[in-house]
Amino acid sequence: GVGYLFPFSALTQPVDYWHKIFPDDNIEFPLTTLYLWTNLLFLGIIVFFGSEPSYTLRIVGGFCGQLLVLIAVPSFYFLGLDETMHFYLVMGATAFAAIATAFVDSVAISFSAQYPEVVQEALQFGIGFSTLIGSVYRIATKLIFPPDQVVESSLLYFYTGAVTILLCIFAYFHL
């Protein structure tokens, strides 16, 4: 459950990073809007036009897509791109994360229903907990670095989030 919505939280939490990277734009609104609409559209496509779901393909594939985004978004910083190109790459990665999440979303609850009720409860708890974890990660990464090192703390934040998704993949295979 934690990995299910964590990438959305990870993309929306580092407001100070987005203001530093895109000082002339308010990226939070287009980022959130793009994510939610893309997720909703692709979830509908997957549910209504998809074939019989493969839990492993959708869950692990979705998590792998999320993992790539949480590695790519902070890594774009090192490419030395102009602000416009950087913005489009971040928006593209956001849309990709939304699509990846739609794959997980389309089977997560039905997958948990294959197990005892405690697993369904854990899924719901994890989904709710994912935002808190994102906030805790952000606070911790900001405490590790001085206030003027927003980029460094944000890079650590995103990469820590990627490790979290990697742990979710391992947890799926363990389960």
Backbone as numpy.savetxt, mean C-alpha at the origin, in Angstrom:
# Nx Ny Nz CAx CAy CAz Cx Cy Cz
-4.60 -9.39 7.19 -5.40 -8.18 7.19 -4.56 -6.92 7.19
-3.40 -6.97 7.84 -2.56 -5.77 7.92 -2.10 -5.33 6.53
-1.69 -6.27 5.71 -1.18 -5.92 4.38 -2.25 -5.51 3.40
-3.47 -5.85 3.71 -4.60 -5.62 2.83 -4.75 -4.13 2.47
-4.80 -3.27 3.45 -4.96 -1.83 3.18 -3.74 -1.00 3.57
-2.69 -1.65 4.01 -1.52 -0.91 4.45 -0.93 -0.01 3.35
-0.83 -0.46 2.11 -0.24 0.42 1.09 -1.00 1.73 0.91
-2.31 1.70 1.04 -3.07 2.95 0.96 -2.65 3.89 2.08
-2.57 3.36 3.28 -2.12 4.19 4.41 -0.69 4.67 4.19
0.15 3.78 3.66 1.56 4.14 3.44 1.68 5.29 2.44
0.83 5.30 1.45 0.90 6.37 0.44 0.32 7.69 0.96
-0.59 7.63 1.89 -1.23 8.87 2.37 -0.61 9.43 3.64
0.16 8.64 4.37 0.72 9.09 5.66 1.82 10.15 5.56
2.79 10.01 4.66 3.93 10.94 4.71 3.65 12.30 4.04
2.75 13.03 4.62 2.34 14.33 4.06 3.54 15.27 3.95
4.40 15.27 4.94 5.57 16.16 4.91 6.50 15.80 3.75
6.62 14.52 3.45 7.44 14.08 2.32 6.85 14.58 1.01
5.54 14.41 0.84 4.90 14.86 -0.40 5.05 16.37 -0.57
4.96 17.13 0.52 5.12 18.59 0.43 6.56 18.97 0.08
7.50 18.18 0.55 8.91 18.44 0.23 9.21 18.11 -1.23
8.70 16.99 -1.71 8.95 16.55 -3.08 8.15 17.37 -4.10
6.92 17.70 -3.73 6.03 18.46 -4.62 5.58 19.74 -3.92
6.47 20.72 -3.78 6.15 21.91 -3.00 5.03 22.77 -3.59
4.80 22.66 -4.88 3.78 23.51 -5.52 2.43 22.81 -5.67
2.35 21.56 -5.27 1.11 20.80 -5.46 0.65 20.16 -4.16
-0.66 19.99 -4.06 -1.25 19.24 -2.96 -1.52 17.85 -3.51
-0.61 16.93 -3.30 -0.69 15.59 -3.88 -1.67 14.69 -3.15
-2.02 15.02 -1.93 -2.85 14.12 -1.13 -4.22 13.88 -1.77
-4.85 14.94 -2.28 -6.19 14.77 -2.86 -6.15 13.94 -4.14
-5.31 14.27 -5.12 -5.30 13.42 -6.33 -4.83 12.00 -6.04
-3.91 11.83 -5.13 -3.42 10.50 -4.78 -4.55 9.65 -4.19
-5.26 10.20 -3.24 -6.36 9.48 -2.59 -7.49 9.21 -3.57
-7.85 10.20 -4.35 -8.94 10.05 -5.32 -8.59 8.99 -6.36
-7.40 9.07 -6.91 -6.96 8.09 -7.90 -6.96 6.69 -7.32
-6.44 6.54 -6.13 -6.38 5.23 -5.49 -7.78 4.65 -5.32
-8.67 5.42 -4.73 -10.00 4.90 -4.41 -10.81 4.57 -5.67
-10.79 5.44 -6.66 -11.55 5.18 -7.90 -10.96 4.01 -8.68
-9.65 3.95 -8.76 -9.01 2.84 -9.48 -9.30 1.52 -8.78
-9.21 1.52 -7.45 -9.49 0.31 -6.69 -10.93 -0.14 -6.90
-11.86 0.77 -6.82 -13.27 0.44 -6.99 -13.55 -0.09 -8.39
-13.01 0.55 -9.40 -13.21 0.13 -10.78 -12.66 -1.28 -11.01
-11.42 -1.51 -10.60 -10.81 -2.81 -10.83 -11.40 -3.91 -9.95
-11.83 -3.56 -8.77 -12.51 -4.56 -7.94 -13.78 -5.01 -8.63
-14.53 -4.07 -9.19 -15.74 -4.43 -9.94 -15.43 -5.29 -11.14
-14.40 -4.95 -11.88 -14.01 -5.75 -13.05 -13.62 -7.16 -12.63
-12.82 -7.27 -11.58 -12.36 -8.59 -11.12 -13.54 -9.44 -10.64
-14.43 -8.84 -9.87 -15.54 -9.59 -9.30 -16.55 -10.00 -10.37
-16.90 -9.07 -11.27 -17.94 -9.37 -12.24 -17.45 -10.08 -13.50
-16.20 -9.88 -13.85 -15.71 -10.47 -15.08 -14.58 -11.48 -14.87
-14.15 -11.65 -13.64 -13.08 -12.59 -13.35 -13.57 -14.02 -13.34
-12.66 -14.92 -13.46 -13.00 -16.34 -13.42 -12.97 -16.82 -11.97
-13.09 -18.11 -11.79 -13.01 -18.70 -10.45 -11.71 -18.25 -9.80
-11.80 -17.68 -8.60 -10.59 -17.10 -8.00 -9.57 -18.13 -7.54
-8.33 -17.80 -7.78 -7.22 -18.55 -7.22 -6.72 -17.72 -6.04
-6.88 -18.25 -4.83 -6.47 -17.49 -3.66 -5.00 -17.10 -3.72
-4.17 -18.06 -4.05 -2.73 -17.77 -4.06 -2.40 -16.72 -5.11
-2.94 -16.86 -6.30 -2.65 -15.90 -7.36 -3.10 -14.50 -6.98
-4.31 -14.39 -6.48 -4.83 -13.05 -6.16 -4.18 -12.45 -4.92
-4.03 -13.24 -3.87 -3.47 -12.69 -2.63 -1.98 -12.44 -2.78
-1.23 -13.44 -3.19 0.22 -13.26 -3.32 0.53 -12.29 -4.46
-0.20 -12.40 -5.57 0.00 -11.46 -6.67 -0.30 -10.03 -6.25
-1.40 -9.86 -5.51 -1.74 -8.52 -5.01 -0.69 -7.98 -4.05
-0.25 -8.83 -3.13 0.79 -8.40 -2.19 2.10 -8.08 -2.92
2.44 -8.87 -3.93 3.67 -8.59 -4.69 3.57 -7.24 -5.41
2.39 -6.95 -5.96 2.19 -5.65 -6.58 2.33 -4.51 -5.58
1.76 -4.70 -4.40 1.89 -3.69 -3.35 3.35 -3.54 -2.92
4.04 -4.65 -2.80 5.45 -4.64 -2.42 6.27 -3.84 -3.43
6.03 -4.08 -4.70 6.75 -3.33 -5.75 6.50 -1.83 -5.64
5.28 -1.45 -5.36 4.95 -0.03 -5.24 5.67 0.59 -4.05
5.68 -0.11 -2.92 6.33 0.44 -1.73 7.84 0.50 -1.86
8.39 -0.24 -2.80 9.82 -0.12 -3.11 10.04 0.96 -4.18
9.16 1.00 -5.17 9.33 1.92 -6.30 9.11 3.38 -5.92
8.05 3.66 -5.18 7.71 5.06 -4.89 8.86 5.81 -4.22
9.47 5.28 -3.17 10.60 6.03 -2.61 11.84 6.00 -3.51
11.97 4.94 -4.30 13.14 4.83 -5.18 13.09 5.83 -6.33
11.90 6.30 -6.70 11.79 7.33 -7.74 12.60 8.56 -7.37
12.75 8.80 -6.08 13.49 9.97 -5.60 14.92 9.98 -6.14
15.52 8.81 -6.28 16.92 8.69 -6.70 17.12 8.86 -8.20
16.03 8.94 -8.95 16.15 9.06 -10.40 16.44 10.48 -10.86
16.33 11.45 -9.98 16.62 12.84 -10.33 15.66 13.40 -11.37
14.41 13.02 -11.30 13.40 13.44 -12.27 12.90 14.85 -11.97
12.37 15.49 -13.01 11.72 16.78 -12.74 10.41 16.50 -12.00
9.87 17.53 -11.40 8.70 17.38 -10.53 7.49 16.78 -11.27
7.28 17.17 -12.50 6.13 16.67 -13.25 6.25 15.18 -13.52
7.40 14.73 -13.98 7.59 13.31 -14.27 7.52 12.49 -12.98
8.08 13.01 -11.92 8.02 12.32 -10.62 6.56 12.17 -10.19
5.80 13.23 -10.35 4.38 13.21 -10.00 3.64 12.11 -10.78
3.87 12.05 -12.09 3.19 11.04 -12.91 3.62 9.62 -12.52
4.87 9.44 -12.17 5.31 8.11 -11.73 4.64 7.71 -10.41
4.56 8.65 -9.49 3.90 8.37 -8.21 2.42 8.08 -8.43
1.78 8.83 -9.31 0.36 8.56 -9.59 0.19 7.21 -10.28
1.07 6.87 -11.19 1.01 5.56 -11.84 1.20 4.43 -10.83
2.15 4.61 -9.93 2.39 3.61 -8.89 1.19 3.51 -7.95
0.55 4.63 -7.69 -0.65 4.63 -6.84 -1.77 3.84 -7.50
-1.97 4.05 -8.78 -2.99 3.29 -9.51 -2.65 1.81 -9.51
-1.38 1.49 -9.69 -0.95 0.09 -9.67 -1.20 -0.54 -8.30
-0.93 0.21 -7.22 -1.19 -0.29 -5.86 -2.68 -0.52 -5.66
-3.50 0.35 -6.21 -4.95 0.20 -6.09 -5.43 -1.06 -6.81
-4.87 -1.33 -7.97 -5.22 -2.54 -8.72 -4.76 -3.78 -7.95
-3.54 -3.74 -7.44 -3.02 -4.87 -6.66 -3.89 -5.12 -5.44
-4.32 -4.07 -4.79 -5.18 -4.21 -3.62 -6.54 -4.79 -4.00
-7.04 -4.46 -5.18 -8.31 -5.01 -5.65 -8.22 -6.53 -5.78
-7.06 -7.03 -6.18 -6.90 -8.48 -6.28 -6.99 -9.13 -4.89
-6.35 -8.52 -3.91 -6.42 -9.05 -2.54 -7.85 -8.90 -2.01
-8.41 -7.74 -2.25 -9.75 -7.42 -1.77 -10.79 -8.41 -2.28
-10.61 -8.87 -3.52 -11.62 -9.73 -4.14 -11.70 -11.12 -3.53
-10.71 -11.52 -2.73 -10.74 -12.88 -2.16 -10.41 -12.95 -0.67
-10.00 -11.87 -0.06 -9.51 -11.94 1.33 -10.56 -12.48 2.29
-11.77 -11.98 2.21 -12.80 -12.42 3.16 -13.22 -13.85 2.88
-13.37 -14.20 1.60 -13.75 -15.59 1.30 -12.63 -16.56 1.67
-11.38 -16.12 1.55 -10.27 -16.97 1.97 -10.31 -17.20 3.48
-10.54 -16.13 4.23 -10.57 -16.28 5.69 -11.75 -17.13 6.14
-12.81 -17.18 5.34 -13.99 -17.99 5.69 -13.70 -19.48 5.60
-12.58 -19.85 4.99 -12.20 -21.26 4.89 -11.62 -21.78 6.21
-11.40 -20.88 7.13 -10.77 -21.22 8.41 -11.74 -20.95 9.55
-11.36 -21.31 10.76 -12.23 -21.03 11.91 -12.51 -19.53 12.04
-13.55 -19.21 12.75 -14.02 -17.84 12.91 -12.92 -16.91 13.44
-12.01 -17.41 14.21 -10.95 -16.59 14.78 -10.08 -15.99 13.66
-9.94 -16.68 12.54 -9.16 -16.16 11.42 -9.89 -14.98 10.77
-11.21 -15.09 10.65 -12.00 -13.98 10.12 -11.90 -12.76 11.03
-11.93 -13.00 12.32 -11.78 -11.92 13.28 -10.40 -11.29 13.16
-9.38 -12.10 12.99 -8.01 -11.60 12.85 -7.86 -10.77 11.58
-8.52 -11.21 10.50 -8.48 -10.44 9.24 -9.06 -9.05 9.47
-10.22 -8.98 10.07 -10.86 -7.69 10.30 -10.04 -6.82 11.25
-9.48 -7.43 12.27 -8.61 -6.69 13.19 -7.39 -6.14 12.44
-6.78 -6.97 11.61 -5.61 -6.56 10.84 -5.91 -5.42 9.89
-7.07 -5.47 9.26 -7.47 -4.39 8.34 -7.55 -3.07 9.11
-8.21 -3.11 10.25 -8.31 -1.90 11.07 -6.97 -1.46 11.64
-6.16 -2.42 11.98 -4.85 -2.17 12.59 -3.84 -1.60 11.59
-4.07 -1.82 10.30 -3.10 -1.41 9.28 -2.86 0.10 9.29
-3.89 0.88 9.52 -3.72 2.33 9.57 -2.90 2.74 10.79
-3.17 2.09 11.92 -2.40 2.37 13.13 -0.93 2.03 12.92
-0.66 0.89 12.29 0.73 0.49 12.04 1.42 1.52 11.15
0.70 1.98 10.11 1.27 3.02 9.25 1.62 4.26 10.04
0.76 4.65 10.95 1.03 5.83 11.78 2.21 5.60 12.72
2.26 4.43 13.32 3.37 4.11 14.22 4.69 4.10 13.45
4.69 3.49 12.26 5.90 3.50 11.42 6.32 4.93 11.11
5.36 5.77 10.77 5.70 7.15 10.39 6.27 7.89 11.59
5.66 7.76 12.73 6.16 8.43 13.93 7.56 7.93 14.26
7.75 6.62 14.22 9.06 6.04 14.56 10.14 6.50 13.59
9.83 6.53 12.30 10.85 6.95 11.32 11.15 8.44 11.45
10.18 9.22 11.87 10.44 10.65 12.08 11.28 10.87 13.35
11.11 10.00 14.34 11.89 10.12 15.56 13.35 9.70 15.35
13.59 8.81 14.43 14.95 8.32 14.17 15.82 9.39 13.53
15.22 10.23 12.70 15.97 11.25 11.97 15.61 12.64 12.49
16.54 13.59 12.38 16.23 14.98 12.74 15.11 15.52 11.84
14.40 16.55 12.29 13.27 17.08 11.53 13.61 17.55 10.10
14.86 17.94 9.88 15.22 18.41 8.53 15.54 17.27 7.56
15.49 16.04 8.02 15.76 14.88 7.15 14.46 14.14 6.82
13.55 14.90 6.24 12.24 14.36 5.87 12.39 13.26 4.82
13.24 13.48 3.85 13.41 12.48 2.78 13.93 11.17 3.36
14.95 11.24 4.17 15.54 10.03 4.74 14.54 9.26 5.60
13.79 9.99 6.44 12.81 9.32 7.29 11.69 8.71 6.44
11.33 9.37 5.36 10.28 8.85 4.49 10.73 7.62 3.71
11.99 7.63 3.28 12.51 6.46 2.58 12.48 5.25 3.51
12.93 5.43 4.75 12.88 4.35 5.72 11.44 3.90 5.95
10.54 4.85 6.01 9.12 4.55 6.21 8.59 3.65 5.10
8.82 4.02 3.85 8.32 3.22 2.73 8.97 1.84 2.69
10.28 1.79 2.89 10.96 0.50 2.84 10.55 -0.41 4.00
10.26 0.17 5.16 9.74 -0.62 6.28 8.36 -1.16 5.93
7.57 -0.36 5.25 6.27 -0.82 4.78 6.40 -1.97 3.80
7.41 -1.91 2.93 7.65 -3.00 1.98 7.98 -4.30 2.73
8.77 -4.19 3.79 9.10 -5.37 4.59 7.82 -5.93 5.24
6.94 -5.05 5.65 5.67 -5.48 6.25 4.86 -6.31 5.25
4.80 -5.86 4.01 4.07 -6.60 2.98 4.76 -7.93 2.70
6.07 -7.93 2.71 6.82 -9.18 2.53 6.46 -10.18 3.64
6.35 -9.69 4.86 5.95 -10.55 5.98 4.52 -11.08 5.79
3.66 -10.27 5.17 2.30 -10.73 4.89 2.30 -11.87 3.88
3.20 -11.81 2.91 3.32 -12.90 1.93 3.75 -14.18 2.65
4.75 -14.06 3.52 5.18 -15.22 4.28 4.06 -15.74 5.18
3.29 -14.85 5.77 2.19 -15.27 6.63 1.13 -16.02 5.83
0.87 -15.58 4.61 -0.09 -16.29 3.77 0.36 -17.74 3.54
1.62 -17.92 3.18 2.11 -19.27 2.93 2.15 -20.10 4.21
2.40 -19.45 5.33 2.38 -20.16 6.61 0.96 -20.64 6.94
0.00 -19.78 6.67 -1.40 -20.11 6.95 -1.87 -21.24 6.06
